[in-house]
Amino acid sequence: QAAKEPAWKIERKEQEVKLADRIFVASSITQKSLLDFGIKPEKISVIPYGAPLDYFHPQPKPDKAFRAIYVGRLEPRKGIHYLLKAWRSLHLKEAELLLVGINEFPTGWLEQYGDSFRYIRSVPHASLNEYYSSANVLVFPSLVEGFGLVLLEAMACGIPVITTANTAGPDIVTNGVEGFIIPIRDVEALQEKLEWCYRHPQELAQMGQAARQRAEQLTWSLYRQKLASQVKQLAIAQIP
């Protein structure tokens, strides 16, 4: 349904693109969508968003259980069905999959996996820090995502991530350093990375430290600085 945009909206987007001297996007996946649309590469600038360091920070984990967390809307576009298949097949002891967000699957669909995960419908954004900090890894297997701010939220909490190449993952995560980048719709890849995280707690903790360090480099101040600098250069170039 998300891909079925009305004609008036598509027409408006086309007009806006034609009017723009430069298009700023936050991720390479968004850049690719514009390139596929026929936009020239020199017209697009990629500047990743900043991490919310002011209100997301590492906290002590409250228990010793291994926990993988997903935060966001529960819908097919987010790849939740692949995550649930992967997790159920692993049969990990003293481990939990925690899903946080509004369920947008058809009524009753999630129930078939009811014994495989713990579900929290929705929480205030300010309280997400404690949920991230209760986990060992964030799993964000989205099929297509303009960015995915939850990645930076988790990283700011010192939590490594497993995500796909169709998010901002490739722009903010070095594969194997702050987390893992996997293909979309790949249940086996999800299984492999989740099991690796489960069986390598020390290495995973080091990934979490690297994730926090990376988040500290991706500040909103840096985002504003890069954006302002490029806008200024464009404005100067227009002066006759």
PDB file of C-alpha atoms in Angstrom:
ATOM      1  CA  GLN A   1       0.000   0.000   0.000  1.00  0.00           C
ATOM      2  CA  ALA A   2       2.847   2.386   0.790  1.00  0.00           C
ATOM      3  CA  ALA A   3       4.073   2.142  -2.814  1.00  0.00           C
ATOM      4  CA  LYS A   4       0.698   3.102  -4.317  1.00  0.00           C
ATOM      5  CA  GLU A   5       0.905   6.883  -4.258  1.00  0.00           C
ATOM      6  CA  PRO A   6      -1.862   8.962  -5.875  1.00  0.00           C
ATOM      7  CA  ALA A   7      -1.192  10.591  -9.237  1.00  0.00           C
ATOM      8  CA  TRP A   8      -1.355  14.140  -7.823  1.00  0.00           C
ATOM      9  CA  LYS A   9       1.399  13.342  -5.320  1.00  0.00           C
ATOM     10  CA  ILE A  10       3.699  11.836  -7.964  1.00  0.00           C
ATOM     11  CA  GLU A  11       3.090  14.836 -10.227  1.00  0.00           C
ATOM     12  CA  ARG A  12       3.938  17.225  -7.389  1.00  0.00           C
ATOM     13  CA  LYS A  13       7.168  15.347  -6.668  1.00  0.00           C
ATOM     14  CA  GLU A  14       8.150  15.573 -10.331  1.00  0.00           C
ATOM     15  CA  GLN A  15       7.544  19.332 -10.294  1.00  0.00           C
ATOM     16  CA  GLU A  16       9.568  19.798  -7.123  1.00  0.00           C
ATOM     17  CA  VAL A  17      12.488  17.804  -8.514  1.00  0.00           C
ATOM     18  CA  LYS A  18      12.520  19.899 -11.696  1.00  0.00           C
ATOM     19  CA  LEU A  19      12.486  23.143  -9.689  1.00  0.00           C
ATOM     20  CA  ALA A  20      15.316  22.090  -7.352  1.00  0.00           C
ATOM     21  CA  ASP A  21      18.914  23.190  -7.917  1.00  0.00           C
ATOM     22  CA  ARG A  22      20.102  20.621  -5.379  1.00  0.00           C
ATOM     23  CA  ILE A  23      18.360  17.772  -3.569  1.00  0.00           C
ATOM     24  CA  PHE A  24      19.600  16.875  -0.098  1.00  0.00           C
ATOM     25  CA  VAL A  25      18.942  13.337   1.123  1.00  0.00           C
ATOM     26  CA  ALA A  26      19.939  11.530   4.297  1.00  0.00           C
ATOM     27  CA  SER A  27      20.915   8.158   2.847  1.00  0.00           C
ATOM     28  CA  SER A  28      22.354   6.408  -0.190  1.00  0.00           C
ATOM     29  CA  ILE A  29      19.176   4.353  -0.596  1.00  0.00           C
ATOM     30  CA  THR A  30      17.192   7.586  -1.049  1.00  0.00           C
ATOM     31  CA  GLN A  31      19.849   8.821  -3.458  1.00  0.00           C
ATOM     32  CA  LYS A  32      19.477   5.600  -5.461  1.00  0.00           C
ATOM     33  CA  SER A  33      15.715   6.068  -5.699  1.00  0.00           C
ATOM     34  CA  LEU A  34      16.283   9.507  -7.236  1.00  0.00           C
ATOM     35  CA  LEU A  35      18.933   8.196  -9.623  1.00  0.00           C
ATOM     36  CA  ASP A  36      16.493   5.486 -10.706  1.00  0.00           C
ATOM     37  CA  PHE A  37      13.976   8.295 -11.271  1.00  0.00           C
ATOM     38  CA  GLY A  38      16.398   9.875 -13.742  1.00  0.00           C
ATOM     39  CA  ILE A  39      17.917  12.612 -11.569  1.00  0.00           C
ATOM     40  CA  LYS A  40      21.535  13.468 -12.407  1.00  0.00           C
ATOM     41  CA  PRO A  41      24.052  12.427  -9.698  1.00  0.00           C
ATOM     42  CA  GLU A  42      25.555  15.934  -9.417  1.00  0.00           C
ATOM     43  CA  LYS A  43      22.164  17.278  -8.357  1.00  0.00           C
ATOM     44  CA  ILE A  44      22.025  15.085  -5.212  1.00  0.00           C
ATOM     45  CA  SER A  45      23.908  15.446  -1.924  1.00  0.00           C
ATOM     46  CA  VAL A  46      23.897  12.764   0.792  1.00  0.00           C
ATOM     47  CA  ILE A  47      24.183  14.059   4.372  1.00  0.00           C
ATOM     48  CA  PRO A  48      23.229  11.502   7.074  1.00  0.00           C
ATOM     49  CA  TYR A  49      21.069  12.710   9.950  1.00  0.00           C
ATOM     50  CA  GLY A  50      22.531  13.290  13.406  1.00  0.00           C
ATOM     51  CA  ALA A  51      22.370  10.989  16.423  1.00  0.00           C
ATOM     52  CA  PRO A  52      20.145  12.085  19.347  1.00  0.00           C
ATOM     53  CA  LEU A  53      23.005  12.179  21.857  1.00  0.00           C
ATOM     54  CA  ASP A  54      21.227  14.608  24.172  1.00  0.00           C
ATOM     55  CA  TYR A  55      18.667  12.077  25.349  1.00  0.00           C
ATOM     56  CA  PHE A  56      19.963   8.647  24.265  1.00  0.00           C
ATOM     57  CA  HIS A  57      22.997   7.299  26.093  1.00  0.00           C
ATOM     58  CA  PRO A  58      24.353   3.964  27.399  1.00  0.00           C
ATOM     59  CA  GLN A  59      22.781   2.554  30.565  1.00  0.00           C
ATOM     60  CA  PRO A  60      23.579  -0.622  32.527  1.00  0.00           C
ATOM     61  CA  LYS A  61      21.749  -3.687  31.213  1.00  0.00           C
ATOM     62  CA  PRO A  62      19.223  -4.798  33.890  1.00  0.00           C
ATOM     63  CA  ASP A  63      19.631  -8.575  33.403  1.00  0.00           C
ATOM     64  CA  LYS A  64      21.878 -11.224  31.824  1.00  0.00           C
ATOM     65  CA  ALA A  65      19.418 -12.588  29.260  1.00  0.00           C
ATOM     66  CA  PHE A  66      20.330 -12.193  25.601  1.00  0.00           C
ATOM     67  CA  ARG A  67      17.824  -9.838  24.026  1.00  0.00           C
ATOM     68  CA  ALA A  68      17.345  -8.714  20.424  1.00  0.00           C
ATOM     69  CA  ILE A  69      15.075  -5.687  20.007  1.00  0.00           C
ATOM     70  CA  TYR A  70      13.126  -4.210  17.110  1.00  0.00           C
ATOM     71  CA  VAL A  71      11.657  -0.712  17.408  1.00  0.00           C
ATOM     72  CA  GLY A  72       9.212   0.734  14.879  1.00  0.00           C
ATOM     73  CA  ARG A  73       5.942  -0.052  13.176  1.00  0.00           C
ATOM     74  CA  LEU A  74       5.251  -3.755  12.773  1.00  0.00           C
ATOM     75  CA  GLU A  75       4.433  -4.121   9.074  1.00  0.00           C
ATOM     76  CA  PRO A  76       5.624  -6.095   6.037  1.00  0.00           C
ATOM     77  CA  ARG A  77       7.756  -3.214   4.694  1.00  0.00           C
ATOM     78  CA  LYS A  78       9.892  -3.444   7.828  1.00  0.00           C
ATOM     79  CA  GLY A  79      10.742  -7.106   7.191  1.00  0.00           C
ATOM     80  CA  ILE A  80       9.266  -8.276  10.508  1.00  0.00           C
ATOM     81  CA  HIS A  81       7.975 -11.539   9.045  1.00  0.00           C
ATOM     82  CA  TYR A  82      11.532 -12.516   8.039  1.00  0.00           C
ATOM     83  CA  LEU A  83      12.839 -11.646  11.504  1.00  0.00           C
ATOM     84  CA  LEU A  84      10.149 -13.752  13.189  1.00  0.00           C
ATOM     85  CA  LYS A  85      10.922 -16.767  10.970  1.00  0.00           C
ATOM     86  CA  ALA A  86      14.640 -16.439  11.694  1.00  0.00           C
ATOM     87  CA  TRP A  87      14.197 -16.080  15.445  1.00  0.00           C
ATOM     88  CA  ARG A  88      11.753 -18.954  15.828  1.00  0.00           C
ATOM     89  CA  SER A  89      14.126 -21.326  14.042  1.00  0.00           C
ATOM     90  CA  LEU A  90      17.073 -20.532  16.335  1.00  0.00           C
ATOM     91  CA  HIS A  91      15.678 -21.907  19.646  1.00  0.00           C
ATOM     92  CA  LEU A  92      18.157 -19.895  21.750  1.00  0.00           C
ATOM     93  CA  LYS A  93      18.149 -20.517  25.502  1.00  0.00           C
ATOM     94  CA  GLU A  94      17.702 -17.607  27.921  1.00  0.00           C
ATOM     95  CA  ALA A  95      17.083 -15.319  24.965  1.00  0.00           C
ATOM     96  CA  GLU A  96      14.253 -12.987  24.012  1.00  0.00           C
ATOM     97  CA  LEU A  97      13.065 -11.134  20.936  1.00  0.00           C
ATOM     98  CA  LEU A  98      11.382  -7.865  21.953  1.00  0.00           C
ATOM     99  CA  LEU A  99       9.180  -6.013  19.449  1.00  0.00           C
ATOM    100  CA  VAL A 100       8.229  -2.429  20.294  1.00  0.00           C
ATOM    101  CA  GLY A 101       5.776  -0.520  18.110  1.00  0.00           C
ATOM    102  CA  ILE A 102       2.286  -0.373  16.664  1.00  0.00           C
ATOM    103  CA  ASN A 103       1.133  -3.595  15.008  1.00  0.00           C
ATOM    104  CA  GLU A 104      -0.062  -2.960  11.445  1.00  0.00           C
ATOM    105  CA  PHE A 105      -0.243  -6.574  10.299  1.00  0.00           C
ATOM    106  CA  PRO A 106      -3.705  -8.042   9.605  1.00  0.00           C
ATOM    107  CA  THR A 107      -5.689  -8.864  12.730  1.00  0.00           C
ATOM    108  CA  GLY A 108      -4.475 -12.108  14.286  1.00  0.00           C
ATOM    109  CA  TRP A 109      -1.435 -12.500  12.027  1.00  0.00           C
ATOM    110  CA  LEU A 110       1.173 -12.013  14.747  1.00  0.00           C
ATOM    111  CA  GLU A 111      -0.471 -14.604  16.956  1.00  0.00           C
ATOM    112  CA  GLN A 112       1.037 -17.464  14.924  1.00  0.00           C
ATOM    113  CA  TYR A 113       4.422 -16.402  16.355  1.00  0.00           C
ATOM    114  CA  GLY A 114       3.014 -15.594  19.785  1.00  0.00           C
ATOM    115  CA  ASP A 115       5.351 -17.866  21.720  1.00  0.00           C
ATOM    116  CA  SER A 116       8.451 -16.516  19.955  1.00  0.00           C
ATOM    117  CA  PHE A 117       8.602 -12.913  21.117  1.00  0.00           C
ATOM    118  CA  ARG A 118       7.507 -10.316  23.657  1.00  0.00           C
ATOM    119  CA  TYR A 119       5.438  -7.461  22.320  1.00  0.00           C
ATOM    120  CA  ILE A 120       5.029  -3.921  23.614  1.00  0.00           C
ATOM    121  CA  ARG A 121       2.529  -1.942  21.579  1.00  0.00           C
ATOM    122  CA  SER A 122       3.859   1.563  22.019  1.00  0.00           C
ATOM    123  CA  VAL A 123       5.905   3.579  24.500  1.00  0.00           C
ATOM    124  CA  PRO A 124       6.712   7.288  24.920  1.00  0.00           C
ATOM    125  CA  HIS A 125       9.765   8.216  22.881  1.00  0.00           C
ATOM    126  CA  ALA A 126      11.518   9.519  26.002  1.00  0.00           C
ATOM    127  CA  SER A 127      11.395   6.041  27.579  1.00  0.00           C
ATOM    128  CA  LEU A 128      12.925   4.187  24.621  1.00  0.00           C
ATOM    129  CA  ASN A 129      16.411   4.521  26.093  1.00  0.00           C
ATOM    130  CA  GLU A 130      15.672   1.925  28.757  1.00  0.00           C
ATOM    131  CA  TYR A 131      14.336  -0.512  26.163  1.00  0.00           C
ATOM    132  CA  TYR A 132      17.384  -0.132  23.926  1.00  0.00           C
ATOM    133  CA  SER A 133      19.636  -0.516  26.970  1.00  0.00           C
ATOM    134  CA  SER A 134      17.894  -3.744  27.950  1.00  0.00           C
ATOM    135  CA  ALA A 135      18.968  -5.297  24.638  1.00  0.00           C
ATOM    136  CA  ASN A 136      22.189  -6.709  23.240  1.00  0.00           C
ATOM    137  CA  VAL A 137      21.450  -5.847  19.612  1.00  0.00           C
ATOM    138  CA  LEU A 138      18.908  -3.911  17.550  1.00  0.00           C
ATOM    139  CA  VAL A 139      17.521  -5.764  14.520  1.00  0.00           C
ATOM    140  CA  PHE A 140      16.087  -3.537  11.798  1.00  0.00           C
ATOM    141  CA  PRO A 141      15.475  -5.712   8.684  1.00  0.00           C
ATOM    142  CA  SER A 142      13.540  -3.122   6.677  1.00  0.00           C
ATOM    143  CA  LEU A 143      12.944  -3.755   2.963  1.00  0.00           C
ATOM    144  CA  VAL A 144      13.066  -0.054   2.109  1.00  0.00           C
ATOM    145  CA  GLU A 145      13.687   2.875   4.443  1.00  0.00           C
ATOM    146  CA  GLY A 146      14.558   6.491   3.743  1.00  0.00           C
ATOM    147  CA  PHE A 147      16.827   6.448   6.789  1.00  0.00           C
ATOM    148  CA  GLY A 148      15.756   4.656   9.984  1.00  0.00           C
ATOM    149  CA  LEU A 149      16.463   6.946  12.948  1.00  0.00           C
ATOM    150  CA  VAL A 150      16.105   4.000  15.336  1.00  0.00           C
ATOM    151  CA  LEU A 151      19.547   2.889  14.113  1.00  0.00           C
ATOM    152  CA  LEU A 152      21.177   6.034  15.510  1.00  0.00           C
ATOM    153  CA  GLU A 153      19.045   5.895  18.661  1.00  0.00           C
ATOM    154  CA  ALA A 154      20.278   2.378  19.439  1.00  0.00           C
ATOM    155  CA  MET A 155      23.874   3.256  18.549  1.00  0.00           C
ATOM    156  CA  ALA A 156      23.712   6.288  20.842  1.00  0.00           C
ATOM    157  CA  CYS A 157      22.728   3.850  23.612  1.00  0.00           C
ATOM    158  CA  GLY A 158      25.793   1.739  22.835  1.00  0.00           C
ATOM    159  CA  ILE A 159      23.781  -0.994  21.105  1.00  0.00           C
ATOM    160  CA  PRO A 160      25.113  -2.562  17.863  1.00  0.00           C
ATOM    161  CA  VAL A 161      22.720  -3.071  14.962  1.00  0.00           C
ATOM    162  CA  ILE A 162      21.754  -5.652  12.370  1.00  0.00           C
ATOM    163  CA  THR A 163      20.139  -3.957   9.401  1.00  0.00           C
ATOM    164  CA  THR A 164      19.799  -4.163   5.634  1.00  0.00           C
ATOM    165  CA  ALA A 165      21.452  -2.290   2.794  1.00  0.00           C
ATOM    166  CA  ASN A 166      18.059  -0.707   2.039  1.00  0.00           C
ATOM    167  CA  THR A 167      18.286   1.596   5.056  1.00  0.00           C
ATOM    168  CA  ALA A 168      20.816   4.227   6.137  1.00  0.00           C
ATOM    169  CA  GLY A 169      22.910   1.335   7.475  1.00  0.00           C
ATOM    170  CA  PRO A 170      25.625   1.526   4.784  1.00  0.00           C
ATOM    171  CA  ASP A 171      25.983   5.290   5.431  1.00  0.00           C
ATOM    172  CA  ILE A 172      26.463   5.068   9.200  1.00  0.00           C
ATOM    173  CA  VAL A 173      27.644   1.499   9.926  1.00  0.00           C
ATOM    174  CA  THR A 174      30.834  -0.267   8.876  1.00  0.00           C
ATOM    175  CA  ASN A 175      29.900  -3.919   8.411  1.00  0.00           C
ATOM    176  CA  GLY A 176      31.422  -5.970  11.226  1.00  0.00           C
ATOM    177  CA  VAL A 177      32.405  -2.921  13.312  1.00  0.00           C
ATOM    178  CA  GLU A 178      29.277  -1.219  14.711  1.00  0.00           C
ATOM    179  CA  GLY A 179      27.000  -3.996  13.522  1.00  0.00           C
ATOM    180  CA  PHE A 180      26.096  -5.967  10.418  1.00  0.00           C
ATOM    181  CA  ILE A 181      24.622  -5.100   7.014  1.00  0.00           C
ATOM    182  CA  ILE A 182      22.649  -7.964   5.452  1.00  0.00           C
ATOM    183  CA  PRO A 183      20.544  -8.398   2.285  1.00  0.00           C
ATOM    184  CA  ILE A 184      16.796  -7.828   2.457  1.00  0.00           C
ATOM    185  CA  ARG A 185      14.436 -10.803   2.803  1.00  0.00           C
ATOM    186  CA  ASP A 186      17.315 -13.060   3.885  1.00  0.00           C
ATOM    187  CA  VAL A 187      16.144 -15.291   6.741  1.00  0.00           C
ATOM    188  CA  GLU A 188      19.389 -17.282   6.759  1.00  0.00           C
ATOM    189  CA  ALA A 189      21.488 -14.116   7.083  1.00  0.00           C
ATOM    190  CA  LEU A 190      19.318 -12.987   9.989  1.00  0.00           C
ATOM    191  CA  GLN A 191      19.743 -16.372  11.655  1.00  0.00           C
ATOM    192  CA  GLU A 192      23.503 -16.313  11.147  1.00  0.00           C
ATOM    193  CA  LYS A 193      24.034 -12.820  12.567  1.00  0.00           C
ATOM    194  CA  LEU A 194      21.659 -13.299  15.486  1.00  0.00           C
ATOM    195  CA  GLU A 195      23.351 -16.553  16.456  1.00  0.00           C
ATOM    196  CA  TRP A 196      26.786 -14.920  16.140  1.00  0.00           C
ATOM    197  CA  CYS A 197      25.663 -12.137  18.481  1.00  0.00           C
ATOM    198  CA  TYR A 198      24.308 -14.700  20.929  1.00  0.00           C
ATOM    199  CA  ARG A 199      27.530 -16.751  20.971  1.00  0.00           C
ATOM    200  CA  HIS A 200      30.027 -13.853  21.025  1.00  0.00           C
ATOM    201  CA  PRO A 201      28.993 -11.601  23.924  1.00  0.00           C
ATOM    202  CA  GLN A 202      32.414 -10.007  24.400  1.00  0.00           C
ATOM    203  CA  GLU A 203      32.854  -9.138  20.726  1.00  0.00           C
ATOM    204  CA  LEU A 204      29.261  -7.876  20.642  1.00  0.00           C
ATOM    205  CA  ALA A 205      29.953  -5.595  23.616  1.00  0.00           C
ATOM    206  CA  GLN A 206      32.948  -4.168  21.728  1.00  0.00           C
ATOM    207  CA  MET A 207      30.647  -3.549  18.768  1.00  0.00           C
ATOM    208  CA  GLY A 208      28.345  -1.663  21.114  1.00  0.00           C
ATOM    209  CA  GLN A 209      31.206   0.592  22.212  1.00  0.00           C
ATOM    210  CA  ALA A 210      32.107   1.204  18.572  1.00  0.00           C
ATOM    211  CA  ALA A 211      28.443   2.007  17.830  1.00  0.00           C
ATOM    212  CA  ARG A 212      28.405   4.677  20.537  1.00  0.00           C
ATOM    213  CA  GLN A 213      31.660   6.157  19.252  1.00  0.00           C
ATOM    214  CA  ARG A 214      30.259   6.282  15.732  1.00  0.00           C
ATOM    215  CA  ALA A 215      27.085   7.954  16.987  1.00  0.00           C
ATOM    216  CA  GLU A 216      29.189  10.584  18.740  1.00  0.00           C
ATOM    217  CA  GLN A 217      30.754  11.415  15.368  1.00  0.00           C
ATOM    218  CA  LEU A 218      27.365  11.827  13.668  1.00  0.00           C
ATOM    219  CA  THR A 219      26.080  14.874  15.539  1.00  0.00           C
ATOM    220  CA  TRP A 220      23.236  17.168  14.525  1.00  0.00           C
ATOM    221  CA  SER A 221      25.738  20.015  14.743  1.00  0.00           C
ATOM    222  CA  LEU A 222      27.812  18.336  12.020  1.00  0.00           C
ATOM    223  CA  TYR A 223      24.668  17.782   9.940  1.00  0.00           C
ATOM    224  CA  ARG A 224      23.751  21.478  10.155  1.00  0.00           C
ATOM    225  CA  GLN A 225      27.330  22.475   9.370  1.00  0.00           C
ATOM    226  CA  LYS A 226      27.502  20.326   6.225  1.00  0.00           C
ATOM    227  CA  LEU A 227      24.045  21.375   5.057  1.00  0.00           C
ATOM    228  CA  ALA A 228      24.708  25.089   5.626  1.00  0.00           C
ATOM    229  CA  SER A 229      28.086  24.877   3.906  1.00  0.00           C
ATOM    230  CA  GLN A 230      26.645  23.314   0.762  1.00  0.00           C
ATOM    231  CA  VAL A 231      23.687  25.710   0.649  1.00  0.00           C
ATOM    232  CA  LYS A 232      26.104  28.636   0.999  1.00  0.00           C
ATOM    233  CA  GLN A 233      28.255  27.327  -1.862  1.00  0.00           C
ATOM    234  CA  LEU A 234      25.154  26.977  -4.050  1.00  0.00           C
ATOM    235  CA  ALA A 235      24.013  30.493  -3.178  1.00  0.00           C
ATOM    236  CA  ILE A 236      27.434  31.980  -3.973  1.00  0.00           C
ATOM    237  CA  ALA A 237      27.481  30.152  -7.295  1.00  0.00           C
ATOM    238  CA  GLN A 238      24.202  31.877  -8.247  1.00  0.00           C
ATOM    239  CA  ILE A 239      25.634  35.377  -7.756  1.00  0.00           C
ATOM    240  CA  PRO A 240      26.333  36.920 -11.177  1.00  0.00           C
TER     241      PRO A 240
END
